[in-house]
Short mmCIF file of C-alpha atoms and ligand atoms in Angstrom, two decimals:
data_model
loop_
_atom_site.label_atom_id
_atom_site.label_comp_id
_atom_site.label_asym_id
_atom_site.label_seq_id
_atom_site.Cartn_x
_atom_site.Cartn_y
_atom_site.Cartn_z
CA UNK A 61 0.00 27.79 24.56
CA UNK A 62 -1.77 24.51 23.78
CA UNK A 63 -5.42 24.30 24.68
CA UNK A 64 -6.71 20.87 25.59
CA UNK A 65 -9.64 19.21 27.27
CA UNK A 66 -9.87 16.17 29.51
CA UNK A 67 -13.20 14.42 29.97
CA UNK A 68 -13.82 11.94 32.76
CA UNK A 69 -15.62 8.89 31.37
CA UNK A 70 -16.12 7.66 34.95
CA UNK A 71 -18.09 10.72 35.93
CA UNK A 72 -20.00 11.44 32.74
CA UNK A 73 -23.62 10.31 32.98
CA UNK A 74 -24.55 11.12 29.39
CA UNK A 75 -27.08 13.79 30.30
CA UNK A 76 -26.39 15.80 27.10
CA UNK A 77 -26.25 19.10 29.00
CA UNK A 78 -22.99 19.90 27.21
CA UNK A 79 -24.67 19.32 23.85
CA UNK A 80 -27.53 21.69 24.63
CA UNK A 81 -25.26 24.30 26.23
CA UNK A 82 -23.11 24.33 23.10
CA UNK A 83 -26.09 24.60 20.79
CA UNK A 84 -27.37 27.58 22.77
CA UNK A 85 -24.03 29.33 23.24
CA UNK A 86 -22.92 28.96 19.63
CA UNK A 87 -26.26 29.35 17.89
CA UNK A 88 -25.92 25.89 16.37
CA UNK A 89 -28.78 25.47 13.87
CA UNK A 90 -31.62 23.16 14.89
CA UNK A 91 -30.88 19.56 13.98
CA UNK A 92 -27.10 19.94 14.19
CA UNK A 93 -24.55 19.71 16.97
CA UNK A 94 -20.89 20.45 17.59
CA UNK A 95 -20.59 17.96 20.45
CA UNK A 96 -22.40 14.72 21.08
CA UNK A 97 -22.61 11.73 23.43
CA UNK A 98 -21.35 8.27 22.62
CA UNK A 99 -22.19 5.26 24.74
CA UNK A 100 -20.09 2.17 24.18
CA UNK A 101 -20.86 -1.17 25.73
CA UNK A 102 -18.10 -3.75 25.71
CA UNK A 103 -18.15 -7.36 26.75
CA UNK A 104 -20.48 -10.33 26.78
CA UNK A 105 -23.44 -10.59 29.11
CA UNK A 106 -23.26 -10.62 32.12
CA UNK A 107 -19.77 -9.09 32.08
CA UNK A 108 -20.59 -5.78 30.50
CA UNK A 109 -18.80 -2.49 30.71
CA UNK A 110 -20.21 0.80 29.55
CA UNK A 111 -18.30 3.93 28.72
CA UNK A 112 -20.00 7.24 28.13
CA UNK A 113 -18.13 9.93 26.30
CA UNK A 114 -18.90 13.50 25.39
CA UNK A 115 -17.18 13.96 22.04
CA UNK A 116 -16.29 16.94 19.90
CA UNK A 117 -13.56 18.17 17.57
CA UNK A 118 -10.21 17.15 19.03
CA UNK A 119 -8.42 20.32 17.88
CA UNK A 120 -5.74 17.98 16.54
CA UNK A 121 -2.09 18.99 16.38
CA UNK A 122 -1.69 17.23 13.05
CA UNK A 123 -5.04 18.12 11.55
CA UNK A 124 -5.91 16.52 8.23
CA UNK A 125 -8.76 19.03 7.97
CA UNK A 126 -6.35 21.97 7.89
CA UNK A 127 -4.06 20.16 5.48
CA UNK A 128 -6.71 19.30 2.92
CA UNK A 129 -8.52 22.64 2.92
CA UNK A 130 -7.90 24.20 -0.51
CA UNK A 131 -8.54 27.78 0.55
CA UNK A 132 -6.97 28.08 3.99
CA UNK A 133 -10.42 28.53 5.55
CA UNK A 134 -9.56 25.78 8.04
CA UNK A 135 -6.60 27.02 10.02
CA UNK A 136 -4.80 26.82 13.36
CA UNK A 137 -5.64 29.63 15.69
CA UNK A 138 -4.19 30.60 19.06
CA UNK A 139 -3.43 27.72 21.37
CA UNK A 140 -3.69 25.24 18.50
CA UNK A 141 -7.46 25.57 18.20
CA UNK A 142 -8.61 24.69 14.67
CA UNK A 143 -11.07 27.21 13.27
CA UNK A 144 -12.97 27.74 10.02
CA UNK A 145 -13.27 31.21 8.48
CA UNK A 146 -16.73 31.23 6.84
CA UNK A 147 -15.76 33.96 4.34
CA UNK A 148 -12.98 31.74 2.99
CA UNK A 149 -14.83 28.43 3.05
CA UNK A 150 -16.23 27.24 -0.28
CA UNK A 151 -18.16 24.36 1.28
CA UNK A 152 -16.31 21.67 -0.62
CA UNK A 153 -16.59 19.26 2.34
CA UNK A 154 -13.04 17.96 1.86
CA UNK A 155 -12.43 18.65 5.55
CA UNK A 156 -15.53 16.68 6.51
CA UNK A 157 -14.13 13.70 4.61
CA UNK A 158 -10.74 14.16 6.21
CA UNK A 159 -11.82 14.12 9.87
CA UNK A 160 -11.62 10.64 11.41
CA UNK A 161 -13.98 11.79 14.18
CA UNK A 162 -16.71 13.16 11.91
CA UNK A 163 -16.58 16.31 13.98
CA UNK A 164 -17.59 18.71 11.19
CA UNK A 165 -20.82 19.40 9.38
CA UNK A 166 -22.03 21.72 6.65
CA UNK A 167 -23.91 24.63 8.19
CA UNK A 168 -27.21 25.37 6.41
CA UNK A 169 -25.63 28.67 5.37
CA UNK A 170 -23.10 26.71 3.27
CA UNK A 171 -19.83 26.87 5.16
CA UNK A 172 -18.44 24.15 7.37
CA UNK A 173 -18.82 24.45 11.12
CA UNK A 174 -17.41 22.68 14.16
CA UNK A 175 -16.42 23.05 17.81
CA UNK A 176 -14.21 26.06 18.54
CA UNK A 177 -13.45 25.23 22.18
CA UNK A 178 -15.60 28.36 22.68
CA UNK A 179 -12.60 30.51 21.88
CA UNK A 180 -14.74 33.64 22.26
CA UNK A 181 -15.33 32.73 25.92
CA UNK A 182 -11.81 31.46 26.54
CA UNK A 183 -10.39 34.79 25.37
CA UNK A 184 -12.41 36.47 28.10
CA UNK A 185 -11.01 34.09 30.67
CA UNK A 186 -14.09 31.87 30.84
CA UNK A 187 -14.36 28.14 30.31
CA UNK A 188 -15.96 26.65 27.18
CA UNK A 189 -19.70 26.45 27.78
CA UNK A 190 -19.82 22.64 27.80
CA UNK A 191 -17.20 22.56 30.56
CA UNK A 192 -18.95 25.29 32.53
CA UNK A 193 -22.37 23.66 32.40
CA UNK A 194 -21.47 20.03 33.16
CA UNK A 195 -23.45 19.00 36.29
CA UNK A 196 -20.96 16.29 37.25
CA UNK A 197 -17.96 18.56 36.61
CA UNK A 198 -16.42 15.86 34.48
CA UNK A 199 -14.61 18.14 32.03
CA UNK A 200 -11.31 19.90 32.50
CA UNK A 201 -10.05 22.62 30.21
CA UNK A 202 -6.86 24.62 29.99
CA UNK A 203 -3.39 25.12 28.63
CA UNK A 204 -1.16 22.03 28.48
CA UNK A 205 1.92 24.28 28.65
CA UNK A 206 0.78 25.58 32.02
CA UNK A 207 1.45 22.90 34.66
CA UNK A 208 -1.14 24.48 36.95
CA UNK A 209 -4.04 24.41 34.53
CA UNK A 210 -6.95 22.14 35.37
CA UNK A 211 -6.26 19.90 32.41
CA UNK A 212 -2.51 19.54 33.09
CA UNK A 213 -3.18 18.67 36.70
CA UNK A 214 -5.77 16.01 36.06
CA UNK A 215 -3.69 14.40 33.29
CA UNK A 216 -0.82 14.06 35.78
CA UNK A 217 -2.86 11.98 38.19
CA UNK A 218 -5.25 10.01 36.02
CA UNK A 219 -4.96 7.38 33.30
CA UNK A 220 -6.21 8.61 29.95
CA UNK A 221 -6.61 7.76 26.29
CA UNK A 222 -7.33 9.58 23.07
CA UNK A 223 -9.70 8.41 20.35
CA UNK A 224 -8.40 6.69 17.22
CA UNK A 225 -4.73 7.51 17.87
CA UNK A 226 -3.92 5.27 14.89
CA UNK A 227 -5.41 7.92 12.62
CA UNK A 228 -2.31 9.95 13.41
CA UNK A 229 -4.02 13.28 14.05
CA UNK A 230 -2.55 13.92 17.53
CA UNK A 231 -5.84 14.81 19.19
CA UNK A 232 -6.08 17.25 22.12
CA UNK A 233 -9.20 15.91 23.80
CA UNK A 234 -8.25 13.33 26.42
CA UNK A 235 -10.57 10.77 27.97
CA UNK A 236 -9.90 9.84 31.58
CA UNK A 237 -10.38 6.12 32.10
CA UNK B 76 -15.91 -8.79 22.70
CA UNK B 77 -17.57 -5.54 21.75
CA UNK B 78 -21.18 -6.46 21.98
CA UNK B 79 -23.06 -3.27 21.51
CA UNK B 80 -22.39 0.27 20.53
CA UNK B 81 -24.95 2.95 20.97
CA UNK B 82 -24.50 6.41 19.67
CA UNK B 83 -26.76 9.13 20.88
CA UNK B 84 -26.96 12.84 20.69
CA UNK B 85 -25.51 13.31 17.24
CA UNK B 86 -27.55 13.67 14.10
CA UNK B 87 -25.78 16.03 11.72
CA UNK B 88 -27.26 16.15 8.27
CA UNK B 89 -24.84 14.75 5.70
CA UNK B 90 -22.75 13.10 8.41
CA UNK B 91 -25.17 10.84 10.31
CA UNK B 92 -26.15 8.04 10.29
CA UNK B 93 -23.68 7.50 7.43
CA UNK B 94 -21.44 10.08 5.89
CA UNK B 95 -22.72 11.30 2.54
CA UNK B 96 -20.93 14.60 2.23
CA UNK B 97 -20.18 13.86 -1.42
CA UNK B 98 -22.96 12.72 -3.72
CA UNK B 99 -23.20 12.05 -7.45
CA UNK B 100 -21.56 15.39 -8.29
CA UNK B 101 -18.09 14.33 -7.20
CA UNK B 102 -18.36 10.96 -8.97
CA UNK B 103 -19.40 12.69 -12.20
CA UNK B 104 -16.58 15.20 -11.79
CA UNK B 105 -14.02 12.44 -11.24
CA UNK B 106 -15.34 10.42 -14.17
CA UNK B 107 -15.37 13.32 -16.64
CA UNK B 108 -11.98 14.50 -15.38
CA UNK B 109 -10.54 11.02 -15.90
CA UNK B 110 -12.07 10.70 -19.36
CA UNK B 111 -10.74 14.12 -20.38
CA UNK B 112 -7.33 13.22 -18.99
CA UNK B 113 -7.28 10.02 -21.05
CA UNK B 114 -8.26 11.80 -24.27
CA UNK B 115 -5.71 14.57 -23.77
CA UNK B 116 -2.98 12.10 -22.98
CA UNK B 117 -3.56 10.07 -26.15
CA UNK B 118 -3.91 13.16 -28.32
CA UNK B 119 -0.68 14.67 -27.00
CA UNK B 120 1.27 11.42 -27.04
CA UNK B 121 0.34 10.40 -30.57
CA UNK B 122 0.86 13.90 -31.87
CA UNK B 123 4.39 13.86 -30.46
CA UNK B 124 4.96 10.43 -32.01
CA UNK B 125 4.07 11.99 -35.37
CA UNK B 126 0.92 9.90 -35.79
CA UNK B 127 -1.51 12.78 -36.22
CA UNK B 128 -2.56 11.59 -39.66
CA UNK B 129 -2.50 7.87 -38.89
CA UNK B 130 -4.69 8.22 -35.80
CA UNK B 131 -6.97 11.14 -36.60
CA UNK B 132 -9.68 10.21 -34.10
CA UNK B 133 -7.23 10.19 -31.20
CA UNK B 134 -5.23 13.28 -32.12
CA UNK B 135 -7.79 15.50 -33.81
CA UNK B 136 -11.35 14.34 -33.39
CA UNK B 137 -11.80 13.15 -29.82
CA UNK B 138 -9.92 16.04 -28.13
CA UNK B 139 -12.49 18.48 -29.52
CA UNK B 140 -14.90 16.97 -27.00
CA UNK B 141 -12.55 17.47 -24.06
CA UNK B 142 -13.52 21.06 -23.21
CA UNK B 143 -17.15 19.96 -23.08
CA UNK B 144 -16.31 17.18 -20.63
CA UNK B 145 -14.16 19.48 -18.53
CA UNK B 146 -16.76 22.23 -18.37
CA UNK B 147 -19.46 19.71 -17.44
CA UNK B 148 -17.13 18.23 -14.82
CA UNK B 149 -16.39 21.63 -13.36
CA UNK B 150 -20.09 22.41 -13.34
CA UNK B 151 -20.66 19.23 -11.32
CA UNK B 152 -17.92 20.26 -8.91
CA UNK B 153 -19.47 23.70 -8.59
CA UNK B 154 -22.85 22.15 -7.84
CA UNK B 155 -21.22 20.21 -5.04
CA UNK B 156 -19.91 23.33 -3.30
CA UNK B 157 -22.21 24.51 -0.56
CA UNK B 158 -20.80 28.01 -0.18
CA UNK B 159 -20.93 28.88 -3.87
CA UNK B 160 -20.46 32.68 -3.78
CA UNK B 161 -17.01 32.07 -2.31
CA UNK B 162 -15.77 29.54 -4.88
CA UNK B 163 -13.22 32.06 -6.19
CA UNK B 164 -11.33 31.54 -2.94
CA UNK B 165 -9.96 28.39 -4.60
CA UNK B 166 -7.85 30.68 -6.74
CA UNK B 167 -6.56 33.08 -4.14
CA UNK B 168 -3.86 30.69 -2.97
CA UNK B 169 -2.09 27.43 -3.77
CA UNK B 170 -1.96 24.83 -1.05
CA UNK B 171 0.32 21.99 -2.03
CA UNK B 172 -0.86 19.67 0.69
CA UNK B 173 -4.44 19.93 -0.47
CA UNK B 174 -5.30 17.75 -3.48
CA UNK B 175 -8.43 19.88 -3.99
CA UNK B 176 -6.22 22.91 -4.41
CA UNK B 177 -3.80 21.56 -6.95
CA UNK B 178 -6.62 19.82 -8.78
CA UNK B 179 -8.35 23.17 -9.12
CA UNK B 180 -5.15 24.74 -10.44
CA UNK B 181 -4.46 21.86 -12.85
CA UNK B 182 -7.96 22.31 -14.25
CA UNK B 183 -7.38 26.04 -14.47
CA UNK B 184 -4.48 25.38 -16.86
CA UNK B 185 -5.75 22.31 -18.65
CA UNK B 186 -9.21 23.65 -19.54
CA UNK B 187 -8.04 26.62 -21.65
CA UNK B 188 -5.29 24.44 -23.13
CA UNK B 189 -7.84 21.85 -24.22
CA UNK B 190 -10.02 24.62 -25.65
CA UNK B 191 -7.18 25.88 -27.82
CA UNK B 192 -6.40 22.36 -29.03
CA UNK B 193 -10.09 21.79 -29.75
CA UNK B 194 -10.30 25.08 -31.65
CA UNK B 195 -7.33 24.08 -33.80
CA UNK B 196 -9.12 20.86 -34.76
CA UNK B 197 -12.70 22.03 -34.94
CA UNK B 198 -12.74 21.40 -38.70
CA UNK B 199 -12.58 17.66 -38.03
CA UNK B 200 -16.20 17.97 -36.95
CA UNK B 201 -17.31 20.96 -39.01
CA UNK B 202 -15.24 21.00 -42.23
CA UNK B 203 -16.69 24.36 -43.31
CA UNK B 204 -15.93 26.10 -40.03
CA UNK B 205 -14.83 29.70 -40.38
CA UNK B 206 -13.67 31.89 -37.50
CA UNK B 207 -15.40 34.97 -38.93
CA UNK B 208 -12.94 37.45 -37.40
CA UNK B 209 -9.44 37.96 -38.67
CA UNK B 210 -7.95 38.27 -35.19
CA UNK B 211 -9.17 34.77 -34.29
CA UNK B 212 -7.59 33.44 -37.49
CA UNK B 213 -4.36 35.14 -36.50
CA UNK B 214 -4.62 33.57 -33.08
CA UNK B 215 -5.16 30.15 -34.69
CA UNK B 216 -2.00 30.58 -36.76
CA UNK B 217 -0.13 31.70 -33.68
CA UNK B 218 -1.11 28.64 -31.65
CA UNK B 219 -0.50 26.27 -34.58
CA UNK B 220 3.19 27.15 -34.24
CA UNK B 221 3.22 25.84 -30.69
CA UNK B 222 1.40 22.56 -31.16
CA UNK B 223 4.41 20.58 -30.02
CA UNK B 224 4.66 22.45 -26.74
CA UNK B 225 0.96 22.08 -26.21
CA UNK B 226 1.15 18.34 -26.86
CA UNK B 227 3.84 17.99 -24.21
CA UNK B 228 1.72 19.91 -21.74
CA UNK B 229 -1.27 17.73 -22.58
CA UNK B 230 0.64 14.53 -21.92
CA UNK B 231 2.00 15.77 -18.59
CA UNK B 232 -1.15 17.48 -17.37
CA UNK B 233 -3.24 14.54 -18.61
CA UNK B 234 -1.32 12.20 -16.34
CA UNK B 235 -1.52 14.64 -13.43
CA UNK B 236 -5.26 15.12 -13.90
CA UNK B 237 -5.85 11.37 -14.23
CA UNK B 238 -3.89 10.54 -11.10
CA UNK B 239 -5.39 13.48 -9.25
CA UNK B 240 -8.88 12.03 -9.60
CA UNK B 241 -7.65 9.13 -7.47
CA UNK B 242 -5.43 11.08 -5.10
CA UNK B 243 -8.28 13.40 -4.23
CA UNK B 244 -9.78 10.40 -2.44
CA UNK B 245 -6.67 8.50 -1.36
CA UNK B 246 -5.32 11.49 0.57
CA UNK B 247 -8.02 11.04 3.22
CA UNK B 248 -6.71 8.67 5.81
CA UNK B 249 -9.92 9.13 7.79
CA UNK B 250 -11.68 6.94 5.19
CA UNK B 251 -9.78 3.64 5.30
CA UNK B 252 -11.19 2.42 1.98
CA UNK B 253 -9.78 5.41 0.12
CA UNK B 254 -6.51 5.51 1.93
CA UNK B 255 -4.48 3.48 -0.54
CA UNK B 256 -1.98 4.81 -3.03
CA UNK B 257 -3.33 2.32 -5.59
CA UNK B 258 -6.28 4.65 -6.17
CA UNK B 259 -4.18 7.15 -8.15
CA UNK B 260 -2.89 4.65 -10.74
CA UNK B 261 -6.23 2.80 -10.76
CA UNK B 262 -8.21 5.92 -11.62
CA UNK B 263 -5.57 6.95 -14.14
CA UNK B 264 -5.84 3.55 -15.86
CA UNK B 265 -9.62 3.78 -15.75
CA UNK B 266 -9.55 7.29 -17.27
CA UNK B 267 -7.17 6.17 -20.02
CA UNK B 268 -9.37 3.16 -20.70
CA UNK B 269 -12.47 5.37 -20.94
CA UNK B 270 -10.54 7.68 -23.28
CA UNK B 271 -9.39 4.86 -25.55
CA UNK B 272 -12.95 3.48 -25.66
CA UNK B 273 -14.31 6.83 -26.83
CA UNK B 274 -11.58 7.09 -29.46
CA UNK B 275 -12.58 3.62 -30.62
CA UNK B 276 -16.12 4.85 -31.09
CA UNK B 277 -15.09 7.89 -33.10
CA UNK B 278 -12.50 6.17 -35.25
CA UNK B 279 -13.26 5.26 -38.85
CA UNK B 280 -9.76 4.00 -39.46
CA UNK B 281 -9.14 0.24 -39.27
CA UNK B 282 -5.52 0.52 -38.11
CA UNK B 283 -6.41 3.04 -35.40
CA UNK B 284 -9.23 0.86 -34.15
CA UNK B 285 -6.95 -2.15 -33.81
CA UNK B 286 -4.36 -0.13 -31.90
CA UNK B 287 -6.90 1.36 -29.50
CA UNK B 288 -8.62 -1.98 -28.99
CA UNK B 289 -5.24 -3.39 -27.97
CA UNK B 290 -4.49 -0.39 -25.75
CA UNK B 291 -7.86 -0.74 -24.05
CA UNK B 292 -7.28 -4.46 -23.47
CA UNK B 293 -3.95 -3.76 -21.83
CA UNK B 294 -5.51 -1.03 -19.69
CA UNK B 295 -8.33 -3.32 -18.59
CA UNK B 296 -5.70 -5.89 -17.63
CA UNK B 297 -3.86 -3.25 -15.58
CA UNK B 298 -7.07 -2.16 -13.90
CA UNK B 299 -7.95 -5.73 -12.91
CA UNK B 300 -4.47 -6.23 -11.54
CA UNK B 301 -4.68 -2.99 -9.55
CA UNK B 302 -8.11 -3.85 -8.13
CA UNK B 303 -6.92 -7.26 -6.96
CA UNK B 304 -3.73 -5.71 -5.64
CA UNK B 305 -5.74 -3.09 -3.75
CA UNK B 306 -8.09 -5.61 -2.14
CA UNK B 307 -5.17 -7.86 -1.18
CA UNK B 308 -3.37 -4.88 0.25
CA UNK B 309 -6.37 -4.13 2.45
CA UNK B 310 -6.43 -7.71 3.71
CA UNK B 311 -2.83 -7.34 4.83
CA UNK B 312 -3.43 -3.97 6.50
CA UNK B 313 -4.98 -2.65 9.72
CA UNK B 314 -8.36 -3.72 11.06
CA UNK B 315 -9.90 -0.49 9.82
CA UNK B 316 -8.88 -1.33 6.25
CA UNK B 317 -9.81 -5.00 6.53
CA UNK B 318 -13.29 -3.88 7.63
CA UNK B 319 -13.40 -1.31 4.85
CA UNK B 320 -12.55 -3.85 2.14
CA UNK B 321 -15.46 -6.01 3.30
CA UNK B 322 -17.77 -3.47 1.73
CA UNK B 323 -16.70 -5.02 -1.59
CA UNK B 324 -16.04 -8.53 -0.30
CA UNK B 325 -19.39 -9.65 1.04
CA UNK B 326 -20.69 -6.34 2.39
CA UNK B 327 -23.19 -3.77 1.14
CA UNK B 328 -21.66 -2.87 -2.22
CA UNK B 329 -20.30 -6.27 -3.20
CA UNK B 330 -22.85 -7.08 -5.92
CA UNK B 331 -22.80 -3.70 -7.71
CA UNK B 332 -19.00 -3.59 -7.57
CA UNK B 333 -18.35 -7.00 -9.07
CA UNK B 334 -21.26 -6.89 -11.52
CA UNK B 335 -21.01 -3.33 -12.84
CA UNK B 336 -17.32 -2.59 -12.48
CA UNK B 337 -15.55 -5.90 -12.94
CA UNK B 338 -17.88 -8.05 -15.07
CA UNK B 339 -19.83 -5.53 -17.17
CA UNK B 340 -17.22 -2.78 -17.09
CA UNK B 341 -14.10 -4.86 -17.72
CA UNK B 342 -14.51 -8.57 -18.45
CA UNK B 343 -17.39 -8.36 -20.95
CA UNK B 344 -15.95 -5.46 -22.98
CA UNK B 345 -12.55 -7.15 -22.91
CA UNK B 346 -14.12 -10.33 -24.32
CA UNK B 347 -15.94 -8.32 -27.00
CA UNK B 348 -12.72 -6.54 -27.91
CA UNK B 349 -10.87 -9.83 -28.24
CA UNK B 350 -13.65 -11.02 -30.55
CA UNK B 351 -13.26 -7.84 -32.58
CA UNK B 352 -9.52 -8.45 -32.94
CA UNK B 353 -10.34 -11.98 -34.12
CA UNK B 354 -12.57 -10.43 -36.82
CA UNK B 355 -15.84 -11.44 -35.25
CA UNK B 356 -18.01 -8.39 -35.82
CA UNK B 357 -19.41 -6.76 -32.70
CA UNK B 358 -21.07 -3.35 -32.84
CA UNK B 359 -18.34 -1.15 -31.38
CA UNK B 360 -20.83 0.89 -29.38
CA UNK B 361 -21.45 -2.04 -26.99
CA UNK B 362 -17.94 -2.41 -25.53
CA UNK B 363 -17.54 1.38 -25.56
CA UNK B 364 -20.68 2.01 -23.53
CA UNK B 365 -19.76 -0.80 -21.15
CA UNK B 366 -16.26 0.60 -20.57
CA UNK B 367 -17.60 4.10 -19.98
CA UNK B 368 -20.28 2.83 -17.64
CA UNK B 369 -17.74 0.70 -15.78
CA UNK B 370 -15.41 3.65 -15.43
CA UNK B 371 -18.19 5.78 -13.96
CA UNK B 372 -19.39 3.00 -11.66
CA UNK B 373 -15.86 2.46 -10.36
CA UNK B 374 -15.74 6.08 -9.19
CA UNK B 375 -19.32 6.16 -7.98
CA UNK B 376 -18.95 3.01 -5.90
CA UNK B 377 -15.52 3.86 -4.49
CA UNK B 378 -16.73 7.36 -3.69
CA UNK B 379 -19.67 5.93 -1.75
CA UNK B 380 -17.87 2.98 -0.19
CA UNK B 381 -15.17 5.29 1.18
CA UNK B 382 -17.78 7.32 2.98
CA UNK B 383 -19.10 4.14 4.58
CA UNK B 384 -15.67 3.25 5.94
CA UNK B 385 -14.41 4.79 9.15
CA UNK B 386 -12.29 4.37 12.26
CA UNK B 387 -14.78 4.89 15.05
CA UNK B 388 -18.12 3.32 15.99
S1 SF4 C 512 -11.10 16.39 15.23
FE1 SF4 C 512 -11.45 16.50 13.05
S2 SF4 C 512 -12.11 18.60 12.68
FE2 SF4 C 512 -11.17 18.57 14.69
S3 SF4 C 512 -9.01 19.16 14.31
FE3 SF4 C 512 -9.12 16.90 14.33
S4 SF4 C 512 -9.37 16.36 12.18
FE4 SF4 C 512 -9.88 18.54 12.34
S1 SF4 C 513 -15.40 22.91 3.25
FE1 SF4 C 513 -14.46 24.91 3.71
S2 SF4 C 513 -13.13 24.57 5.49
FE2 SF4 C 513 -13.65 22.58 4.61
S3 SF4 C 513 -11.97 22.10 3.22
FE3 SF4 C 513 -13.56 23.05 1.96
S4 SF4 C 513 -13.03 25.23 2.00
FE4 SF4 C 513 -11.86 24.30 3.68
#
């Protein structure tokens, strides 16, 4: 099992619903977020192109954050999801330094926190809350090993990219372009 | 051309707008660790070379300070941890791929070792020192038998600790400015240089001072070479690293880097040390303070510059 997400940059309008849904679902402390919106404008006026992306932890296959964690608090869980065990985390922030996507932050309680792909929902057969709430239905979630999952299907038909592939982390969040 | 980049919706404390997950604590920790590594290395090496009596400051006097530096360094590291009650988790496993982990274990071995060595030489500072209890005196005699083994361990662990202070940073490929293997040798050289400067300050022996002045000059030369080598390496690397190196080559931290690290921390003390060797009297405290300050600034600036360098946005 390999959980992955595909996000359609052509459909995303940058409404931040996914950000708020995540904050509510996961009790993210005020002033922090596990997912966020990036708007990139390329080109020279008048030939401009804008891309809007909803970003989060990429649940990388080759995660530097898991590698550098001195206590094993950061670890791979089922389906390749990278999780942090608060009771093992010493809050050294090595993993924050190691993530090329800056997807982690120190929770006010001291441990490091990040996106979990809403594993607590996924285990019950539901979608991650950001995927479920998206008004334009621009996110696809599922198991890459299952050819019939939403994410496998959309990756078969659409062009996609990952962010900063040169960082070598083998990310599992795909952006449809 | 990428004309504009707007980021919205993310404002995580310590991460945005610029990463500052590591503050002064880590720089202090790396500096004190490097200094302690340098002192231990020289003490062990010259003891093994049979120079204990020729170079008393290096072998006997300076290492007494090492446990203080290590404890202060560890205290700084502890301050940096955000989930303090769980710090003991560092010692429930060894993770070889995590520099933090093997650094913690190296310190776990090297700190008590340095304490024993310091205890054996405490009379260099307090000639009338008496251990009060017989069992401590017995322990002292016991460890005195193993000084040679301890010296070997100090040389080896000194090098590991010195390099580790650099590798801790260079292992992060997410921060292009840190991601160079030069950082290990550079921080080792800087730690050794800081160590030799402190020995210079403590030494009352003419011969020892000349030797350590020469050693420090060579180390400063190596550091300069490594810094130039590192910056040239960045220029020949990926865009992310070219951008990162601009922090020191025209960007935000250019002035502090060249002024505090290169000029005041290396070139000026080197010039003063050359004058000293030519018998022009310079108060030794000046080059020593400059070298120590330069060594700290090197770590402080690289620690901060790395957090300014990134792949995205
Ligand atoms: S995106 Fe960052 S935090 Fe998430 S798995 Fe990859 S390296 Fe780790
Ligand atoms: S902050 Fe926590 S999860 Fe991150 S590397 Fe340190 S111990 Fe591991």
